[in-house]
Structure formats: C-alpha cells, structure tokens
Amino acid sequence: MRLNICHLYPDILNLYGDRGNIITMKRRLEDRGIAVTVDERSIGQPIDIDQYDIFFIGGGQDFEQEVLLRDLAAGKGRDIRAAVEDEKVFLAICGGYQMLGQYYKTWDGEQLDFIGAINVHTIGAKERMIGNYMYRTTPESGDTIVVGFENHSGKTYLGADIAPLGMVLQGFGNNGEDQTEGARYKNVFATYSHGSLLPKNPVLCDLILQTALRRKYDRVEPLAPLDDTLEHAAHDYMQQRLHKT
Ligand code: GLN
C-alpha cells in the first residue's frame, strides 16, 4: 500500500510549524509499513490530481493568501475543486481552510475571491482570535477532543451543506459566535488549528489516514495501534490546562 501526499504552497503557507502535519502523517504511515511519497507544489507548478491521495494546505497571512490568487485562478483552483469533488482527502489549516472557501472579505473591506471548493466564507474582523483552544469533533469525524492553537482575524461562516469539523469547548473556533470549529465536506478536514495539529492529536491523524486508505483501497480495518504514550501525554496536558481556564 502507498499513499501519495501533495503539500500545496509549502514555501508560502506554513505558519507555526504546519509542516509538522506532513511529518506526522508520513511517520504514522511508515511505522505501519505503508509507503508514502510527499511532493511539494507551489506557484507555477501544475498538479496532477489523479496522482495524489492526500492534499495538505497550511496557514498564511492575508498578504500571502493574496499572492496566491493569480496562481489559483490560472488552474490550481479548478483542479482543487475537482479533487474535492472526487473525494480526495484534504487537510487544510487556517489560511488554507479559508482559501478553500468562497471568499474572504478582509477587515479593511477588500474581497479576495477564493477557490469555492467548500461552501464557507470568511469575514475579517479587527480583533484577532488568538490562543490555545480545543474542540470536540462531530461523531462523523471521530467524536474526539482536539487541542490546538488558533490565530486568525477572519471569521468563517459555514454554508447550509457544510458540517463543522467539531464544536468548540474552549476558545473561538470558526467565528467566536456559533461554537462551530472547522469544516467537514466529503473528505475535506478543515480547521483553524495550528501548532502543529497532528503530532498532539494522533486520533485525528489516524482518522485522516484511514479515510485516505478507505478511498484508495477500500480498506476498512482499523490501523495497527502505535505507542502513543508521548502524544497522549502532550494532548492530555493541554486538555487539562484548557479545562482550567
Ligand atoms: N489571514 C488569515 C486570518 O488572519 C489566516 C491567518 C492564519 O493562517 N493564521 O484570518
């Protein structure tokens, strides 16, 4: 078995160690004897969506998102929409999450038209939503507690056909108003969690990997357990700290 990962815009969208998510996915697959390739695709480099099973997009600031608009309009946006509809697995963080949506209206009134692969939109606010936070994923996304770090001024609102990834237990999440966090559409997992997300949330990581294996190989049996003592210790420490705040 082999999974091919495409890391989109690694040189532009990579805040707060988002790249650690790629390292974690790779490691957790290889530890189970599953082969992995990771390709990086940035501005001017076309993507052959059939070649990949998982796409990863990290976070970036408003300016960096703006820089990418032309590249997205030149073809990548269309390819990403097709990959999402084809049920490829996506993990998108913060700025990358916003970019999968319809548009982003910055706090000073500029509208950036994004990919429109998922029916969400983002409105910039003057106040930033910053801090460690946690949420419980919905039953269809594993019903597990995720700890992360958020830092965004964009408030994201979900369209009627889009489920949240989870519900906020502590912190802001999508917009600080409706308790929702992230988005789940087909095999897209989108979230505001930097930090990076997956090293300290191994249950979510395995859910994402399992989703990709099911899509590609129809493989439904659970992944072999790994020794996650350290991962769980990091997760549980943050969870306890956040419970106290
Ligand atoms: N530019 C976006 C915002 O501030 C995303 C920031 C990020 O990816 N951390 O809302």
PDB file of C-alpha atoms and ligand atoms in Angstrom:
ATOM      1  CA  MET A   1       0.000   0.000   0.000  1.00  0.00           C
ATOM      2  CA  ARG A   2       1.124   3.517  -0.702  1.00  0.00           C
ATOM      3  CA  LEU A   3      -0.292   6.974  -0.112  1.00  0.00           C
ATOM      4  CA  ASN A   4       0.878   9.970  -2.118  1.00  0.00           C
ATOM      5  CA  ILE A   5       0.709  13.310  -0.352  1.00  0.00           C
ATOM      6  CA  CYS A   6       0.743  16.673  -2.107  1.00  0.00           C
ATOM      7  CA  HIS A   7       1.909  19.603   0.029  1.00  0.00           C
ATOM      8  CA  LEU A   8       0.496  22.733  -1.599  1.00  0.00           C
ATOM      9  CA  TYR A   9       2.395  26.028  -1.386  1.00  0.00           C
ATOM     10  CA  PRO A  10       4.835  24.817   1.326  1.00  0.00           C
ATOM     11  CA  ASP A  11       7.049  27.877   0.841  1.00  0.00           C
ATOM     12  CA  ILE A  12       4.174  30.345   1.272  1.00  0.00           C
ATOM     13  CA  LEU A  13       1.595  28.764   3.564  1.00  0.00           C
ATOM     14  CA  ASN A  14       3.489  27.395   6.531  1.00  0.00           C
ATOM     15  CA  LEU A  15       2.807  29.105   9.832  1.00  0.00           C
ATOM     16  CA  TYR A  16       3.538  27.828  13.321  1.00  0.00           C
ATOM     17  CA  GLY A  17       5.063  24.548  12.189  1.00  0.00           C
ATOM     18  CA  ASP A  18       2.190  23.474   9.957  1.00  0.00           C
ATOM     19  CA  ARG A  19       4.723  21.331   8.106  1.00  0.00           C
ATOM     20  CA  GLY A  20       4.779  19.095  11.186  1.00  0.00           C
ATOM     21  CA  ASN A  21       1.465  17.690   9.985  1.00  0.00           C
ATOM     22  CA  ILE A  22       3.176  16.223   6.925  1.00  0.00           C
ATOM     23  CA  ILE A  23       5.970  14.734   9.060  1.00  0.00           C
ATOM     24  CA  THR A  24       3.400  13.169  11.382  1.00  0.00           C
ATOM     25  CA  MET A  25       1.292  11.624   8.602  1.00  0.00           C
ATOM     26  CA  LYS A  26       4.396  10.234   6.926  1.00  0.00           C
ATOM     27  CA  ARG A  27       5.771   8.783  10.114  1.00  0.00           C
ATOM     28  CA  ARG A  28       2.499   7.192  11.229  1.00  0.00           C
ATOM     29  CA  LEU A  29       2.115   5.521   7.841  1.00  0.00           C
ATOM     30  CA  GLU A  30       5.705   4.294   7.619  1.00  0.00           C
ATOM     31  CA  ASP A  31       5.545   2.886  11.156  1.00  0.00           C
ATOM     32  CA  ARG A  32       2.762   0.654   9.871  1.00  0.00           C
ATOM     33  CA  GLY A  33       4.658  -0.438   6.787  1.00  0.00           C
ATOM     34  CA  ILE A  34       2.649   1.770   4.424  1.00  0.00           C
ATOM     35  CA  ALA A  35       4.758   3.578   1.818  1.00  0.00           C
ATOM     36  CA  VAL A  36       4.460   7.358   1.454  1.00  0.00           C
ATOM     37  CA  THR A  37       5.601   9.930  -1.055  1.00  0.00           C
ATOM     38  CA  VAL A  38       5.420  13.659  -0.427  1.00  0.00           C
ATOM     39  CA  ASP A  39       5.539  16.119  -3.337  1.00  0.00           C
ATOM     40  CA  GLU A  40       5.627  19.861  -2.892  1.00  0.00           C
ATOM     41  CA  ARG A  41       3.761  22.037  -5.380  1.00  0.00           C
ATOM     42  CA  SER A  42       3.928  25.799  -5.315  1.00  0.00           C
ATOM     43  CA  ILE A  43       3.331  28.761  -7.630  1.00  0.00           C
ATOM     44  CA  GLY A  44       3.622  27.874 -11.318  1.00  0.00           C
ATOM     45  CA  GLN A  45       3.760  24.127 -10.706  1.00  0.00           C
ATOM     46  CA  PRO A  46       0.705  22.290 -12.036  1.00  0.00           C
ATOM     47  CA  ILE A  47      -0.830  19.443 -10.038  1.00  0.00           C
ATOM     48  CA  ASP A  48      -1.972  16.143 -11.483  1.00  0.00           C
ATOM     49  CA  ILE A  49      -4.764  15.411  -9.031  1.00  0.00           C
ATOM     50  CA  ASP A  50      -5.040  11.730 -10.027  1.00  0.00           C
ATOM     51  CA  GLN A  51      -1.556  11.168  -8.664  1.00  0.00           C
ATOM     52  CA  TYR A  52      -2.396  12.120  -5.074  1.00  0.00           C
ATOM     53  CA  ASP A  53      -4.434  10.734  -2.194  1.00  0.00           C
ATOM     54  CA  ILE A  54      -3.985  13.477   0.407  1.00  0.00           C
ATOM     55  CA  PHE A  55      -3.573  17.210  -0.099  1.00  0.00           C
ATOM     56  CA  PHE A  56      -2.236  19.427   2.662  1.00  0.00           C
ATOM     57  CA  ILE A  57      -2.553  23.224   2.773  1.00  0.00           C
ATOM     58  CA  GLY A  58      -1.115  25.182   5.695  1.00  0.00           C
ATOM     59  CA  GLY A  59      -1.930  28.631   7.033  1.00  0.00           C
ATOM     60  CA  GLY A  60      -0.800  32.029   5.834  1.00  0.00           C
ATOM     61  CA  GLN A  61      -1.404  35.678   6.444  1.00  0.00           C
ATOM     62  CA  ASP A  62      -3.754  37.847   4.389  1.00  0.00           C
ATOM     63  CA  PHE A  63      -0.888  39.083   2.225  1.00  0.00           C
ATOM     64  CA  GLU A  64       0.318  35.571   1.416  1.00  0.00           C
ATOM     65  CA  GLN A  65      -3.187  34.458   0.556  1.00  0.00           C
ATOM     66  CA  GLU A  66      -3.456  37.398  -1.821  1.00  0.00           C
ATOM     67  CA  VAL A  67      -0.178  36.464  -3.506  1.00  0.00           C
ATOM     68  CA  LEU A  68      -1.672  33.090  -4.446  1.00  0.00           C
ATOM     69  CA  LEU A  69      -4.821  34.379  -6.096  1.00  0.00           C
ATOM     70  CA  ARG A  70      -3.339  34.536  -9.581  1.00  0.00           C
ATOM     71  CA  ASP A  71      -1.909  31.025  -9.353  1.00  0.00           C
ATOM     72  CA  LEU A  72      -5.243  29.661  -8.165  1.00  0.00           C
ATOM     73  CA  ALA A  73      -7.080  31.429 -10.977  1.00  0.00           C
ATOM     74  CA  ALA A  74      -4.600  30.044 -13.529  1.00  0.00           C
ATOM     75  CA  GLY A  75      -5.779  26.464 -12.947  1.00  0.00           C
ATOM     76  CA  LYS A  76      -4.989  25.172  -9.457  1.00  0.00           C
ATOM     77  CA  GLY A  77      -8.307  26.411  -8.112  1.00  0.00           C
ATOM     78  CA  ARG A  78     -10.187  24.349 -10.699  1.00  0.00           C
ATOM     79  CA  ASP A  79      -8.002  21.295 -10.009  1.00  0.00           C
ATOM     80  CA  ILE A  80      -8.525  21.582  -6.262  1.00  0.00           C
ATOM     81  CA  ARG A  81     -12.307  21.822  -6.729  1.00  0.00           C
ATOM     82  CA  ALA A  82     -12.199  18.678  -8.881  1.00  0.00           C
ATOM     83  CA  ALA A  83     -10.089  16.820  -6.310  1.00  0.00           C
ATOM     84  CA  VAL A  84     -12.502  17.735  -3.506  1.00  0.00           C
ATOM     85  CA  GLU A  85     -15.495  16.509  -5.533  1.00  0.00           C
ATOM     86  CA  ASP A  86     -13.549  13.319  -6.328  1.00  0.00           C
ATOM     87  CA  GLU A  87     -13.395  12.707  -2.571  1.00  0.00           C
ATOM     88  CA  LYS A  88      -9.654  13.098  -2.268  1.00  0.00           C
ATOM     89  CA  VAL A  89      -8.604  13.739   1.318  1.00  0.00           C
ATOM     90  CA  PHE A  90      -7.715  17.314   2.242  1.00  0.00           C
ATOM     91  CA  LEU A  91      -6.281  18.703   5.432  1.00  0.00           C
ATOM     92  CA  ALA A  92      -6.407  22.493   5.354  1.00  0.00           C
ATOM     93  CA  ILE A  93      -5.308  24.784   8.169  1.00  0.00           C
ATOM     94  CA  CYS A  94      -6.452  28.346   8.886  1.00  0.00           C
ATOM     95  CA  GLY A  95      -5.451  30.436   5.840  1.00  0.00           C
ATOM     96  CA  GLY A  96      -5.545  27.252   3.732  1.00  0.00           C
ATOM     97  CA  TYR A  97      -9.016  26.477   5.098  1.00  0.00           C
ATOM     98  CA  GLN A  98     -10.228  29.982   4.271  1.00  0.00           C
ATOM     99  CA  MET A  99      -8.816  29.602   0.751  1.00  0.00           C
ATOM    100  CA  LEU A 100     -10.898  26.502   0.043  1.00  0.00           C
ATOM    101  CA  GLY A 101     -13.976  28.630   0.707  1.00  0.00           C
ATOM    102  CA  GLN A 102     -15.837  31.106  -1.484  1.00  0.00           C
ATOM    103  CA  TYR A 103     -14.262  34.388  -0.485  1.00  0.00           C
ATOM    104  CA  TYR A 104     -12.530  36.356   2.211  1.00  0.00           C
ATOM    105  CA  LYS A 105     -13.552  39.911   2.912  1.00  0.00           C
ATOM    106  CA  THR A 106     -10.625  41.454   4.775  1.00  0.00           C
ATOM    107  CA  TRP A 107     -11.272  43.713   7.757  1.00  0.00           C
ATOM    108  CA  ASP A 108     -10.499  46.760   5.584  1.00  0.00           C
ATOM    109  CA  GLY A 109     -13.135  45.814   3.034  1.00  0.00           C
ATOM    110  CA  GLU A 110     -11.152  44.123   0.271  1.00  0.00           C
ATOM    111  CA  GLN A 111     -12.754  40.985  -1.164  1.00  0.00           C
ATOM    112  CA  LEU A 112     -10.491  38.096  -2.150  1.00  0.00           C
ATOM    113  CA  ASP A 113     -12.342  35.550  -4.261  1.00  0.00           C
ATOM    114  CA  PHE A 114     -11.108  32.114  -3.315  1.00  0.00           C
ATOM    115  CA  ILE A 115     -11.493  28.601  -4.720  1.00  0.00           C
ATOM    116  CA  GLY A 116     -15.098  27.847  -3.810  1.00  0.00           C
ATOM    117  CA  ALA A 117     -14.366  24.161  -3.221  1.00  0.00           C
ATOM    118  CA  ILE A 118     -16.377  24.246   0.001  1.00  0.00           C
ATOM    119  CA  ASN A 119     -19.342  26.429   0.803  1.00  0.00           C
ATOM    120  CA  VAL A 120     -17.906  28.652   3.518  1.00  0.00           C
ATOM    121  CA  HIS A 121     -16.913  32.303   3.521  1.00  0.00           C
ATOM    122  CA  THR A 122     -14.783  34.436   5.775  1.00  0.00           C
ATOM    123  CA  ILE A 123     -15.183  37.991   7.002  1.00  0.00           C
ATOM    124  CA  GLY A 124     -12.209  39.757   8.542  1.00  0.00           C
ATOM    125  CA  ALA A 125     -12.640  41.316  11.970  1.00  0.00           C
ATOM    126  CA  LYS A 126     -10.403  43.889  13.609  1.00  0.00           C
ATOM    127  CA  GLU A 127      -9.916  41.808  16.697  1.00  0.00           C
ATOM    128  CA  ARG A 128      -7.800  38.698  16.334  1.00  0.00           C
ATOM    129  CA  MET A 129      -8.831  35.362  17.774  1.00  0.00           C
ATOM    130  CA  ILE A 130      -5.672  34.037  19.370  1.00  0.00           C
ATOM    131  CA  GLY A 131      -4.794  31.310  21.810  1.00  0.00           C
ATOM    132  CA  ASN A 132      -4.747  27.660  22.682  1.00  0.00           C
ATOM    133  CA  TYR A 133      -8.192  26.171  22.220  1.00  0.00           C
ATOM    134  CA  MET A 134      -9.988  22.866  21.983  1.00  0.00           C
ATOM    135  CA  TYR A 135     -12.996  21.315  20.362  1.00  0.00           C
ATOM    136  CA  ARG A 136     -14.844  18.035  20.156  1.00  0.00           C
ATOM    137  CA  THR A 137     -15.130  16.627  16.653  1.00  0.00           C
ATOM    138  CA  THR A 138     -18.571  15.561  15.453  1.00  0.00           C
ATOM    139  CA  PRO A 139     -19.424  11.840  15.513  1.00  0.00           C
ATOM    140  CA  GLU A 140     -18.753  11.573  11.764  1.00  0.00           C
ATOM    141  CA  SER A 141     -15.268  12.970  12.407  1.00  0.00           C
ATOM    142  CA  GLY A 142     -14.400  10.636  15.256  1.00  0.00           C
ATOM    143  CA  ASP A 143     -16.019  12.265  18.319  1.00  0.00           C
ATOM    144  CA  THR A 144     -12.630  13.089  19.782  1.00  0.00           C
ATOM    145  CA  ILE A 145     -11.211  16.088  21.638  1.00  0.00           C
ATOM    146  CA  VAL A 146      -8.703  18.086  19.595  1.00  0.00           C
ATOM    147  CA  VAL A 147      -6.288  20.567  21.159  1.00  0.00           C
ATOM    148  CA  GLY A 148      -4.741  23.286  19.020  1.00  0.00           C
ATOM    149  CA  PHE A 149      -3.610  26.859  18.665  1.00  0.00           C
ATOM    150  CA  GLU A 150      -5.588  29.444  16.708  1.00  0.00           C
ATOM    151  CA  ASN A 151      -4.576  32.864  15.428  1.00  0.00           C
ATOM    152  CA  HIS A 152      -6.876  34.485  12.899  1.00  0.00           C
ATOM    153  CA  SER A 153      -8.812  37.657  12.288  1.00  0.00           C
ATOM    154  CA  GLY A 154     -11.084  36.031   9.722  1.00  0.00           C
ATOM    155  CA  LYS A 155     -14.459  34.810  10.964  1.00  0.00           C
ATOM    156  CA  THR A 156     -15.621  31.847   8.935  1.00  0.00           C
ATOM    157  CA  TYR A 157     -19.287  31.008   8.405  1.00  0.00           C
ATOM    158  CA  LEU A 158     -20.473  27.620   7.151  1.00  0.00           C
ATOM    159  CA  GLY A 159     -22.971  27.211   4.320  1.00  0.00           C
ATOM    160  CA  ALA A 160     -26.027  25.021   4.842  1.00  0.00           C
ATOM    161  CA  ASP A 161     -24.483  21.956   3.164  1.00  0.00           C
ATOM    162  CA  ILE A 162     -21.285  22.018   5.225  1.00  0.00           C
ATOM    163  CA  ALA A 163     -20.855  20.368   8.619  1.00  0.00           C
ATOM    164  CA  PRO A 164     -18.404  21.706  11.179  1.00  0.00           C
ATOM    165  CA  LEU A 165     -15.404  19.556  11.995  1.00  0.00           C
ATOM    166  CA  GLY A 166     -16.315  19.973  15.632  1.00  0.00           C
ATOM    167  CA  MET A 167     -17.826  22.154  18.343  1.00  0.00           C
ATOM    168  CA  VAL A 168     -15.701  24.493  20.445  1.00  0.00           C
ATOM    169  CA  LEU A 169     -15.118  23.598  24.095  1.00  0.00           C
ATOM    170  CA  GLN A 170     -12.679  26.414  24.817  1.00  0.00           C
ATOM    171  CA  GLY A 171     -11.617  29.300  22.566  1.00  0.00           C
ATOM    172  CA  PHE A 172     -13.104  30.877  19.427  1.00  0.00           C
ATOM    173  CA  GLY A 173     -13.186  28.387  16.532  1.00  0.00           C
ATOM    174  CA  ASN A 174     -14.727  29.476  13.227  1.00  0.00           C
ATOM    175  CA  ASN A 175     -16.059  32.834  14.317  1.00  0.00           C
ATOM    176  CA  GLY A 176     -16.367  33.074  18.104  1.00  0.00           C
ATOM    177  CA  GLU A 177     -20.161  33.222  17.727  1.00  0.00           C
ATOM    178  CA  ASP A 178     -21.777  29.916  16.840  1.00  0.00           C
ATOM    179  CA  GLN A 179     -19.470  27.453  18.644  1.00  0.00           C
ATOM    180  CA  THR A 180     -18.561  25.700  15.401  1.00  0.00           C
ATOM    181  CA  GLU A 181     -14.969  24.877  14.527  1.00  0.00           C
ATOM    182  CA  GLY A 182     -13.602  23.974  11.120  1.00  0.00           C
ATOM    183  CA  ALA A 183     -15.459  22.296   8.312  1.00  0.00           C
ATOM    184  CA  ARG A 184     -16.106  18.821   7.060  1.00  0.00           C
ATOM    185  CA  TYR A 185     -17.252  18.253   3.471  1.00  0.00           C
ATOM    186  CA  LYS A 186     -16.770  14.900   1.681  1.00  0.00           C
ATOM    187  CA  ASN A 187     -13.175  14.044   2.667  1.00  0.00           C
ATOM    188  CA  VAL A 188     -12.100  17.589   3.455  1.00  0.00           C
ATOM    189  CA  PHE A 189     -10.924  18.199   7.028  1.00  0.00           C
ATOM    190  CA  ALA A 190     -10.525  21.927   7.546  1.00  0.00           C
ATOM    191  CA  THR A 191      -9.610  23.590  10.832  1.00  0.00           C
ATOM    192  CA  TYR A 192      -8.126  26.667  12.421  1.00  0.00           C
ATOM    193  CA  SER A 193      -5.648  24.544  14.423  1.00  0.00           C
ATOM    194  CA  HIS A 194      -2.002  25.354  14.001  1.00  0.00           C
ATOM    195  CA  GLY A 195       0.579  24.206  16.354  1.00  0.00           C
ATOM    196  CA  SER A 196       1.078  21.809  14.591  1.00  0.00           C
ATOM    197  CA  LEU A 197      -2.186  19.939  14.760  1.00  0.00           C
ATOM    198  CA  LEU A 198      -1.450  16.273  14.190  1.00  0.00           C
ATOM    199  CA  PRO A 199       1.537  15.434  16.445  1.00  0.00           C
ATOM    200  CA  LYS A 200      -0.568  16.016  19.556  1.00  0.00           C
ATOM    201  CA  ASN A 201      -3.821  14.724  18.084  1.00  0.00           C
ATOM    202  CA  PRO A 202      -2.941  11.203  16.905  1.00  0.00           C
ATOM    203  CA  VAL A 203      -6.577  10.042  16.886  1.00  0.00           C
ATOM    204  CA  LEU A 204      -7.490  12.700  14.331  1.00  0.00           C
ATOM    205  CA  CYS A 205      -4.362  11.943  12.319  1.00  0.00           C
ATOM    206  CA  ASP A 206      -5.303   8.275  12.080  1.00  0.00           C
ATOM    207  CA  LEU A 207      -8.859   9.159  11.076  1.00  0.00           C
ATOM    208  CA  ILE A 208      -7.483  11.214   8.186  1.00  0.00           C
ATOM    209  CA  LEU A 209      -5.093   8.442   7.109  1.00  0.00           C
ATOM    210  CA  GLN A 210      -7.818   5.821   7.416  1.00  0.00           C
ATOM    211  CA  THR A 211     -10.112   7.942   5.255  1.00  0.00           C
ATOM    212  CA  ALA A 212      -7.460   8.071   2.534  1.00  0.00           C
ATOM    213  CA  LEU A 213      -6.830   4.313   2.713  1.00  0.00           C
ATOM    214  CA  ARG A 214     -10.547   3.588   2.538  1.00  0.00           C
ATOM    215  CA  ARG A 215     -10.965   5.784  -0.515  1.00  0.00           C
ATOM    216  CA  LYS A 216      -7.989   4.279  -2.332  1.00  0.00           C
ATOM    217  CA  TYR A 217      -8.037   0.616  -1.291  1.00  0.00           C
ATOM    218  CA  ASP A 218     -11.456   0.177   0.225  1.00  0.00           C
ATOM    219  CA  ARG A 219      -9.555  -0.755   3.356  1.00  0.00           C
ATOM    220  CA  VAL A 220     -11.850  -0.636   6.373  1.00  0.00           C
ATOM    221  CA  GLU A 221      -9.951  -2.465   9.110  1.00  0.00           C
ATOM    222  CA  PRO A 222      -8.502  -0.151  11.776  1.00  0.00           C
ATOM    223  CA  LEU A 223      -4.868   0.907  11.570  1.00  0.00           C
ATOM    224  CA  ALA A 224      -2.425  -1.020  13.747  1.00  0.00           C
ATOM    225  CA  PRO A 225      -2.006   0.746  17.111  1.00  0.00           C
ATOM    226  CA  LEU A 226       1.250   2.620  17.761  1.00  0.00           C
ATOM    227  CA  ASP A 227       2.898   3.535  21.037  1.00  0.00           C
ATOM    228  CA  ASP A 228       1.316   6.956  21.532  1.00  0.00           C
ATOM    229  CA  THR A 229       2.353   7.488  25.146  1.00  0.00           C
ATOM    230  CA  LEU A 230       4.114  10.796  24.455  1.00  0.00           C
ATOM    231  CA  GLU A 231       1.469  12.015  22.019  1.00  0.00           C
ATOM    232  CA  HIS A 232      -1.318  11.355  24.507  1.00  0.00           C
ATOM    233  CA  ALA A 233       0.700  12.978  27.301  1.00  0.00           C
ATOM    234  CA  ALA A 234       1.059  16.175  25.225  1.00  0.00           C
ATOM    235  CA  HIS A 235      -2.614  16.100  24.282  1.00  0.00           C
ATOM    236  CA  ASP A 236      -3.896  15.445  27.790  1.00  0.00           C
ATOM    237  CA  TYR A 237      -1.669  18.085  29.340  1.00  0.00           C
ATOM    238  CA  MET A 238      -3.110  20.761  27.044  1.00  0.00           C
ATOM    239  CA  GLN A 239      -6.621  19.477  27.561  1.00  0.00           C
ATOM    240  CA  GLN A 240      -6.273  19.752  31.323  1.00  0.00           C
ATOM    241  CA  ARG A 241      -4.738  23.209  31.088  1.00  0.00           C
ATOM    242  CA  LEU A 242      -7.594  24.403  28.928  1.00  0.00           C
ATOM    243  CA  HIS A 243     -10.219  22.920  31.237  1.00  0.00           C
ATOM    244  CA  LYS A 244      -8.867  25.149  33.997  1.00  0.00           C
ATOM    245  CA  THR A 245      -9.099  28.388  32.007  1.00  0.00           C
TER     246      THR A 245
HETATM  247  N1  GLN B   1      -5.105  35.556   7.183  1.00  0.00           N
HETATM  248  C1  GLN B   1      -5.977  34.806   7.926  1.00  0.00           C
HETATM  249  C2  GLN B   1      -6.548  35.464   9.161  1.00  0.00           C
HETATM  250  O1  GLN B   1      -5.877  36.194   9.881  1.00  0.00           O
HETATM  251  C3  GLN B   1      -5.319  33.481   8.241  1.00  0.00           C
HETATM  252  C4  GLN B   1      -4.260  33.535   9.296  1.00  0.00           C
HETATM  253  C5  GLN B   1      -3.600  32.207   9.545  1.00  0.00           C
HETATM  254  O2  GLN B   1      -3.493  31.329   8.674  1.00  0.00           O
HETATM  255  N2  GLN B   1      -3.095  32.069  10.761  1.00  0.00           N
HETATM  256  O3  GLN B   1      -7.716  35.275   9.395  1.00  0.00           O
END
